[in-house]
Amino acid sequence: MRIIEIEGKHDLSGTIKISGAKNSSVALLPASILADTDVTICNVPEITDTDVLCEILEYLGADVRRASESVVITPSTIQNKFIEADFSKKLRASYYFMGAMLGKFKHVEMSLPGGCSIGARPINLHLKGFEALGATITTEDDKYIVDAKELKGADIYLDIASVGATINIMLAAVLAKGKTVIENAAKEPEIVNVATFLNNMGAKITGAGTSQIRITGVEKLNGCFHEVIPDRIEAGTYTIIGALTGENLKIYNIIPEHIEALTSKLEEMGADIEIGADYLIINKKINYKSTNIKTLVYPGFPTDLQQPFSVLLTKCIGTSKVEETIFENRFMHLPELEKMGMRYSKNGMIAHIEGPVELNGTEVIATDLRAGASLVIAGLIANGKTTITNVEHILRGYEGIIDKLTDVGAKIELKEI
Ligand code: UD1
């Protein structure tokens, strides 16, 4: 079993480089199979989620070469094989193989996706999109069979602006006949990154980043060279760490606009933060003003930063309110943080967090990826030693987290016990 041990109360200074975005990479790797020739994706983070997707690509018959931060994929040898639960359950984003395989082969068989248990997370909107494009869907136990004689462009309205459904429908529609319009599309930067990638391969997509995406199907797609955008959630996580522990902590390789919901909130709370073109410098402060956050789709406050941010709220003067509107089960970190001294109350999807309180190190469990990040932050500011178990969740999403924090002065270790 692997654990993370942290000795708290050390100030952090120096620089942290932000890696490529997990949520872009996990879509770009499956999307690569749509090309007929080699694809090079650079700035792919080395995390277990991307490792598993590369394994699935290899299982399907692609040649995958990783050289430092780049992944080169030869998709021409891919075969249409059943993606079984052993693969699909390892991560949520395995669902992108559905759209990509359907687009390429007009037929896909795969088991249900896995991922963090932060809510019911149905994929009905993905399936509704595939059906609108002409596919039929049958299920056998936990296996989906999606099949189409041909895929034809369609007008698709998403009841919820879902990131996964928007990307998956784009993947299925780029090689369909005619025009597809996705209404109420999600607008997250990762969607723009994936659309740019597909366009580099020869697709015709306009409107990515707005709520209406238009796709004109093309006959074939070619390989390309593409760069993953910086991870805005990783950037946000380290920014929150800086607000609590920073001594001129510089966080670079960021797109500041992508984390504006967070940095504006921090400024409103009294943070000492300087924002440059592709970096920010942050210093810790005490006596932050309490505040309210409500998670929303981009450009609103990201649900993925709600859990890390809640640790900062333990250091605010007064009671802060956190309203989660995207995932119904995203407060599992709170009982863990309570073991460390957090004082909170929760009613449905609203939590109130009291501050300021001292946190004390103890044994805590990472229940999901961003809950794990919140425990790391708590460990960094707590008195004494914090031991985190279930760390696989954390390693799924944060590249080199131990080294990055150690390099700026944290006392943090990954141990095998
Ligand atoms: C993606 C991100 C995740 C982030 C989330 C919201 C990846 C791999 N993960 O997750 O980190 O927290 O966006 O920004 O990119 N929904 C349905 N039916 C569907 C699809 C979604 O009801 O078919 C619901 C979900 O249960 C959720 C909401 O829509 O309540 C938003 O989910 P969605 O945007 O799809 O999130 P994911 O793509 O799963």
XYZ file of C-alpha atoms and ligand atoms in Angstrom:
456
model
C 0.000 0.000 0.000
C 1.210 3.478 -0.794
C 0.758 6.426 1.523
C 1.731 10.094 1.503
C 3.262 11.536 4.663
C 3.489 15.264 5.194
C 5.153 17.253 7.949
C 3.238 20.512 8.049
C 4.015 24.165 8.668
C 6.840 24.721 6.190
C 6.741 27.819 4.014
C 7.161 27.180 0.299
C 9.295 29.285 -2.006
C 10.761 28.845 -5.478
C 8.983 27.891 -8.681
C 6.461 25.263 -9.696
C 5.932 24.433 -13.366
C 2.392 23.457 -14.275
C 2.005 20.339 -16.419
C -0.249 19.715 -19.404
C -3.954 19.457 -18.635
C -5.173 16.047 -17.513
C -8.677 16.668 -18.800
C -7.379 17.648 -22.263
C -4.869 14.808 -22.500
C -7.417 12.171 -21.557
C -9.550 13.226 -24.524
C -6.689 13.821 -26.984
C -5.192 10.332 -26.551
C -8.419 8.484 -27.514
C -9.110 11.128 -30.216
C -5.792 10.247 -31.884
C -7.297 7.027 -33.247
C -9.415 9.092 -35.654
C -6.282 9.964 -37.658
C -4.944 7.768 -40.455
C -1.303 8.737 -39.850
C 0.990 9.456 -36.878
C -0.058 11.906 -34.200
C 2.355 13.682 -31.840
C 0.895 15.172 -28.679
C 3.291 17.112 -26.522
C 2.989 18.248 -22.914
C 1.073 15.104 -21.903
C 1.370 14.741 -18.102
C 2.856 11.492 -16.766
C 0.006 10.436 -14.525
C -1.740 7.094 -14.178
C -4.811 8.273 -16.127
C -2.718 8.956 -19.253
C -0.734 5.723 -18.705
C -3.953 3.693 -18.741
C -5.190 5.393 -21.928
C -1.857 4.602 -23.623
C -2.283 0.972 -22.491
C -5.768 0.890 -24.050
C -4.365 2.349 -27.302
C -1.709 -0.375 -27.337
C -4.297 -3.048 -26.566
C -6.261 -1.831 -29.591
C -3.141 -2.257 -31.729
C -1.695 1.266 -31.934
C 2.017 1.851 -31.586
C 2.541 4.316 -28.704
C 5.933 5.894 -27.976
C 6.530 8.206 -25.046
C 9.569 10.466 -25.135
C 9.646 12.710 -22.085
C 6.518 14.885 -22.313
C 5.535 13.844 -25.844
C 3.478 10.884 -26.928
C 3.690 9.697 -30.541
C 0.847 7.440 -31.670
C 0.652 5.382 -34.847
C -3.078 4.714 -35.128
C -3.057 3.020 -38.564
C -2.737 -0.457 -37.029
C -5.715 -0.091 -34.681
C -8.365 -2.791 -34.661
C -11.893 -2.554 -33.393
C -11.779 -4.596 -30.181
C -14.032 -4.809 -27.127
C -12.716 -2.556 -24.343
C -13.418 -4.559 -21.239
C -14.087 -3.451 -17.687
C -10.485 -4.054 -16.561
C -9.541 -1.086 -18.752
C -12.660 1.071 -18.859
C -13.280 1.089 -15.099
C -9.823 2.469 -14.337
C -10.862 5.980 -15.288
C -13.796 8.141 -16.261
C -12.276 9.322 -19.516
C -12.234 5.836 -21.034
C -15.654 6.936 -22.335
C -13.878 8.996 -25.016
C -13.063 5.740 -26.771
C -16.806 5.409 -27.391
C -17.026 8.556 -29.523
C -13.650 8.025 -31.186
C -14.218 4.331 -32.064
C -17.757 5.052 -33.219
C -16.451 7.841 -35.451
C -13.695 5.651 -36.876
C -15.356 2.202 -37.153
C -19.106 3.017 -36.814
C -19.166 0.332 -34.121
C -17.863 0.156 -30.575
C -18.197 -2.253 -27.682
C -17.051 -1.239 -24.256
C -17.830 -1.625 -20.566
C -18.935 1.218 -18.323
C -16.392 3.932 -17.497
C -14.981 4.287 -13.950
C -13.621 7.399 -12.236
C -14.153 9.298 -8.995
C -17.388 8.517 -7.098
C -18.452 12.133 -6.824
C -21.988 11.609 -8.063
C -24.147 9.366 -10.245
C -22.328 10.577 -13.386
C -24.619 9.037 -16.018
C -23.612 9.098 -19.692
C -27.143 9.482 -21.072
C -26.252 12.705 -22.910
C -23.298 11.064 -24.657
C -25.589 8.254 -25.787
C -28.355 10.650 -26.830
C -25.816 12.413 -29.037
C -24.658 9.158 -30.651
C -28.295 8.174 -31.303
C -29.006 11.546 -32.914
C -26.079 10.857 -35.265
C -27.749 7.593 -36.308
C -26.310 5.014 -33.901
C -28.290 2.365 -32.055
C -27.303 1.452 -28.524
C -27.785 -1.889 -26.833
C -26.572 -2.947 -23.407
C -25.575 -6.367 -22.119
C -24.878 -6.309 -18.369
C -22.423 -3.434 -18.038
C -21.390 -3.529 -21.701
C -22.465 -0.937 -24.266
C -22.707 -1.819 -27.943
C -22.994 1.260 -30.118
C -23.487 0.654 -33.804
C -24.296 2.721 -36.883
C -24.650 1.826 -40.564
C -23.574 5.366 -41.197
C -23.263 8.476 -39.069
C -25.179 11.538 -40.244
C -24.825 15.061 -38.897
C -27.655 16.250 -36.645
C -28.801 19.089 -34.377
C -28.161 18.003 -30.802
C -29.305 19.910 -27.738
C -27.571 19.008 -24.473
C -29.876 19.287 -21.427
C -26.755 19.912 -19.327
C -23.601 21.572 -20.672
C -21.586 18.382 -20.103
C -17.844 18.427 -20.791
C -17.695 14.699 -21.534
C -20.790 14.637 -23.760
C -19.655 17.702 -25.749
C -16.245 16.177 -26.497
C -17.607 12.689 -27.166
C -20.176 13.999 -29.653
C -17.463 16.037 -31.403
C -15.359 12.863 -31.720
C -18.251 10.911 -33.236
C -19.347 13.736 -35.530
C -16.089 14.797 -37.213
C -16.225 11.904 -39.708
C -20.050 11.850 -40.005
C -21.790 12.915 -43.216
C -23.032 16.488 -43.201
C -23.438 19.074 -40.464
C -23.753 18.617 -36.725
C -24.687 21.425 -34.378
C -24.245 20.947 -30.609
C -26.416 23.418 -28.693
C -25.760 24.196 -25.018
C -22.266 22.800 -25.502
C -19.817 23.006 -22.599
C -17.303 25.870 -22.951
C -14.346 24.597 -20.912
C -10.840 25.358 -22.309
C -10.233 21.609 -22.696
C -13.021 21.526 -25.301
C -11.298 24.253 -27.311
C -8.017 22.313 -27.023
C -9.636 19.122 -28.363
C -11.424 20.989 -31.185
C -8.124 22.622 -32.201
C -6.482 19.194 -32.257
C -9.225 17.749 -34.465
C -9.043 20.777 -36.778
C -5.250 20.317 -37.015
C -6.026 16.786 -38.224
C -8.353 18.189 -40.920
C -11.718 18.377 -39.151
C -14.052 21.334 -39.659
C -15.203 22.532 -36.249
C -16.205 26.089 -35.395
C -17.603 27.648 -32.250
C -15.657 25.605 -29.667
C -15.547 27.686 -26.476
C -19.085 28.992 -27.106
C -22.365 27.232 -26.375
C -22.922 26.398 -30.058
C -20.406 24.125 -31.767
C -20.773 23.478 -35.511
C -19.100 20.515 -37.182
C -18.987 19.749 -40.890
C -18.054 16.117 -41.425
C -14.958 15.279 -43.480
C -13.919 12.065 -45.268
C -10.683 11.459 -43.400
C -8.320 12.883 -40.805
C -4.535 12.969 -40.902
C -1.945 12.942 -38.147
C -0.700 16.204 -36.674
C 1.470 17.787 -34.001
C -0.416 19.236 -31.063
C 0.301 20.763 -27.671
C -1.773 20.196 -24.540
C -2.791 23.379 -22.703
C -1.564 23.907 -19.114
C -3.665 22.228 -16.427
C -5.862 24.935 -14.902
C -6.913 22.716 -11.998
C -3.322 21.864 -11.101
C -2.473 25.574 -11.405
C -5.403 26.435 -9.138
C -4.403 23.806 -6.578
C -0.850 25.174 -6.279
C -2.191 28.729 -6.161
C -4.321 27.795 -3.146
C -1.232 26.183 -1.587
C 0.643 29.441 -2.236
C -2.094 31.469 -0.556
C -1.517 29.395 2.582
C 2.232 28.717 2.556
C 3.871 30.850 -0.161
C 6.981 32.976 0.276
C 7.209 34.473 -3.209
C 6.024 31.168 -4.630
C 6.031 31.393 -8.429
C 3.652 29.211 -10.413
C 4.380 29.287 -14.120
C 3.298 27.813 -17.438
C -0.260 28.888 -16.738
C -2.962 30.649 -18.751
C -4.115 33.183 -16.124
C -7.486 33.697 -17.835
C -8.296 30.020 -17.240
C -8.070 30.415 -13.456
C -9.621 33.858 -13.193
C -12.608 32.616 -11.184
C -10.131 31.511 -8.508
C -7.697 34.422 -8.626
C -10.516 37.022 -8.544
C -11.958 35.268 -5.502
C -8.527 35.225 -3.826
C -8.041 38.924 -4.523
C -11.474 39.645 -3.059
C -10.421 37.747 0.096
C -7.274 39.862 0.438
C -4.636 37.590 -1.136
C -1.166 38.874 -2.031
C -0.958 37.783 -5.637
C 0.821 39.183 -8.698
C -0.349 37.898 -12.062
C 1.947 37.978 -15.110
C 1.563 36.821 -18.705
C 2.071 33.113 -18.006
C 2.816 33.011 -14.287
C 1.702 34.222 -10.908
C 3.597 34.937 -7.695
C 1.802 34.440 -4.418
C 2.578 35.060 -0.750
C 0.787 33.594 2.209
C -1.352 35.850 4.348
C -3.272 35.465 7.538
C -6.743 36.775 8.283
C -8.366 36.160 4.919
C -11.941 37.443 4.655
C -14.566 34.718 4.672
C -16.371 34.274 1.378
C -18.976 32.305 -0.568
C -18.353 30.116 -3.608
C -20.773 28.391 -5.944
C -19.424 25.890 -8.460
C -20.489 26.517 -12.034
C -19.565 25.507 -15.562
C -16.657 27.440 -17.116
C -15.967 30.360 -16.716
C -17.576 29.990 -13.280
C -15.811 28.626 -10.204
C -14.686 25.077 -11.152
C -16.105 22.169 -9.203
C -12.640 20.586 -9.362
C -11.249 23.416 -7.189
C -14.108 23.416 -4.681
C -12.485 20.732 -2.506
C -8.953 22.247 -2.463
C -10.458 25.708 -1.824
C -12.390 24.503 1.221
C -9.076 24.089 3.081
C -8.302 27.785 2.571
C -11.692 28.589 4.103
C -10.522 27.124 7.431
C -8.149 30.107 7.605
C -10.740 32.800 6.910
C -12.255 34.965 9.609
C -15.888 33.960 9.946
C -18.116 31.440 8.216
C -17.851 30.780 4.478
C -20.442 29.101 2.281
C -19.675 26.509 -0.397
C -22.405 25.570 -2.842
C -21.722 22.614 -5.158
C -24.014 22.590 -8.176
C -22.336 20.082 -10.536
C -21.778 16.831 -8.609
C -24.092 15.712 -5.807
C -21.449 13.781 -3.849
C -18.509 16.155 -3.790
C -18.220 16.791 -0.063
C -16.557 13.543 0.951
C -13.395 15.421 1.887
C -15.171 17.314 4.681
C -15.408 14.437 7.225
C -11.722 13.699 6.555
C -10.781 17.329 7.106
C -12.941 17.336 10.235
C -10.574 14.694 11.664
C -7.848 17.341 11.263
C -9.866 20.053 12.995
C -12.092 21.575 10.305
C -15.434 22.847 11.635
C -18.259 22.593 9.135
C -21.918 21.867 8.640
C -23.510 20.441 5.512
C -27.015 20.447 4.201
C -27.467 18.766 0.805
C -25.168 20.455 -1.666
C -24.358 23.417 0.598
C -21.635 23.441 3.248
C -20.639 26.120 5.736
C -17.030 26.205 6.889
C -15.962 28.088 9.996
C -12.689 29.839 10.454
C -10.096 30.458 11.513
C -9.167 27.077 12.991
C -5.890 25.233 13.487
C -5.526 21.944 11.629
C -3.656 19.029 13.191
C -2.035 16.150 11.347
C -3.636 12.721 11.574
C -4.526 9.724 9.341
C -6.927 10.601 6.550
C -8.294 8.884 3.451
C -8.301 10.332 -0.078
C -11.820 9.440 -1.236
C -11.364 10.887 -4.726
C -8.834 12.882 -6.744
C -9.615 16.444 -5.668
C -10.526 15.340 -2.137
C -6.981 13.933 -2.068
C -5.596 17.290 -3.198
C -7.466 18.997 -0.370
C -5.851 16.616 2.140
C -2.385 17.375 0.764
C -3.057 21.094 1.226
C -4.362 20.492 4.736
C -1.259 18.401 5.550
C 1.008 21.230 4.409
C -0.536 23.688 6.878
C -1.315 21.313 9.747
C 0.618 20.893 12.978
C 2.588 17.660 13.005
C 2.335 14.704 10.664
C -0.483 13.907 8.236
C -0.739 10.450 6.701
C -2.910 10.065 3.602
C -4.066 6.667 2.353
C -5.782 5.783 -0.960
C -3.212 8.013 -2.646
C -3.767 6.331 -6.027
C -6.527 8.907 -6.531
C -4.024 11.754 -6.151
C -1.423 10.156 -8.429
C -4.084 9.774 -11.146
C -4.230 13.512 -11.609
C -1.186 15.415 -10.332
C 2.061 14.888 -12.229
C 5.140 14.740 -9.985
C 3.276 16.210 -7.015
C 5.812 14.944 -4.478
C 8.818 16.329 -6.387
C 7.126 19.604 -7.227
C 6.294 20.273 -3.565
C 9.639 18.982 -2.261
C 11.499 21.297 -4.652
C 9.840 24.347 -3.083
C 10.511 23.269 0.508
C 7.671 20.938 1.531
C 8.366 17.907 3.696
C 6.314 15.345 1.824
C 7.031 11.700 1.009
C 5.377 8.910 -0.957
C 5.972 5.680 0.946
C 5.295 2.027 0.263
C 4.211 0.251 3.436
C -15.420 16.526 -16.528
C -14.057 16.453 -15.896
C -14.165 16.641 -14.380
C -14.937 17.906 -14.048
C -16.260 17.953 -14.786
C -17.004 19.262 -14.610
C -12.866 14.980 -17.379
C -12.266 13.640 -17.597
N -13.464 15.185 -16.196
O -16.165 15.415 -16.010
O -12.842 16.734 -13.855
O -15.203 17.927 -12.657
O -16.045 17.757 -16.211
O -16.204 20.324 -14.998
O -12.762 15.869 -18.204
N -24.250 14.509 -16.734
C -25.426 13.847 -17.008
N -25.461 13.064 -18.130
C -24.425 12.928 -18.976
C -23.216 13.617 -18.685
C -23.167 14.410 -17.555
O -26.400 13.951 -16.265
O -24.534 12.199 -19.962
C -24.161 15.354 -15.517
C -23.106 14.849 -14.527
O -23.620 13.836 -13.697
C -22.774 16.129 -13.779
C -22.898 17.205 -14.867
O -23.683 16.636 -15.900
O -23.716 16.357 -12.767
C -21.589 17.675 -15.461
O -20.836 16.548 -15.862
P -19.761 16.582 -17.034
O -19.505 18.001 -17.443
O -20.154 15.609 -18.072
O -18.484 16.030 -16.273
P -17.474 14.929 -16.746
O -17.259 15.023 -18.225
O -17.839 13.632 -16.140
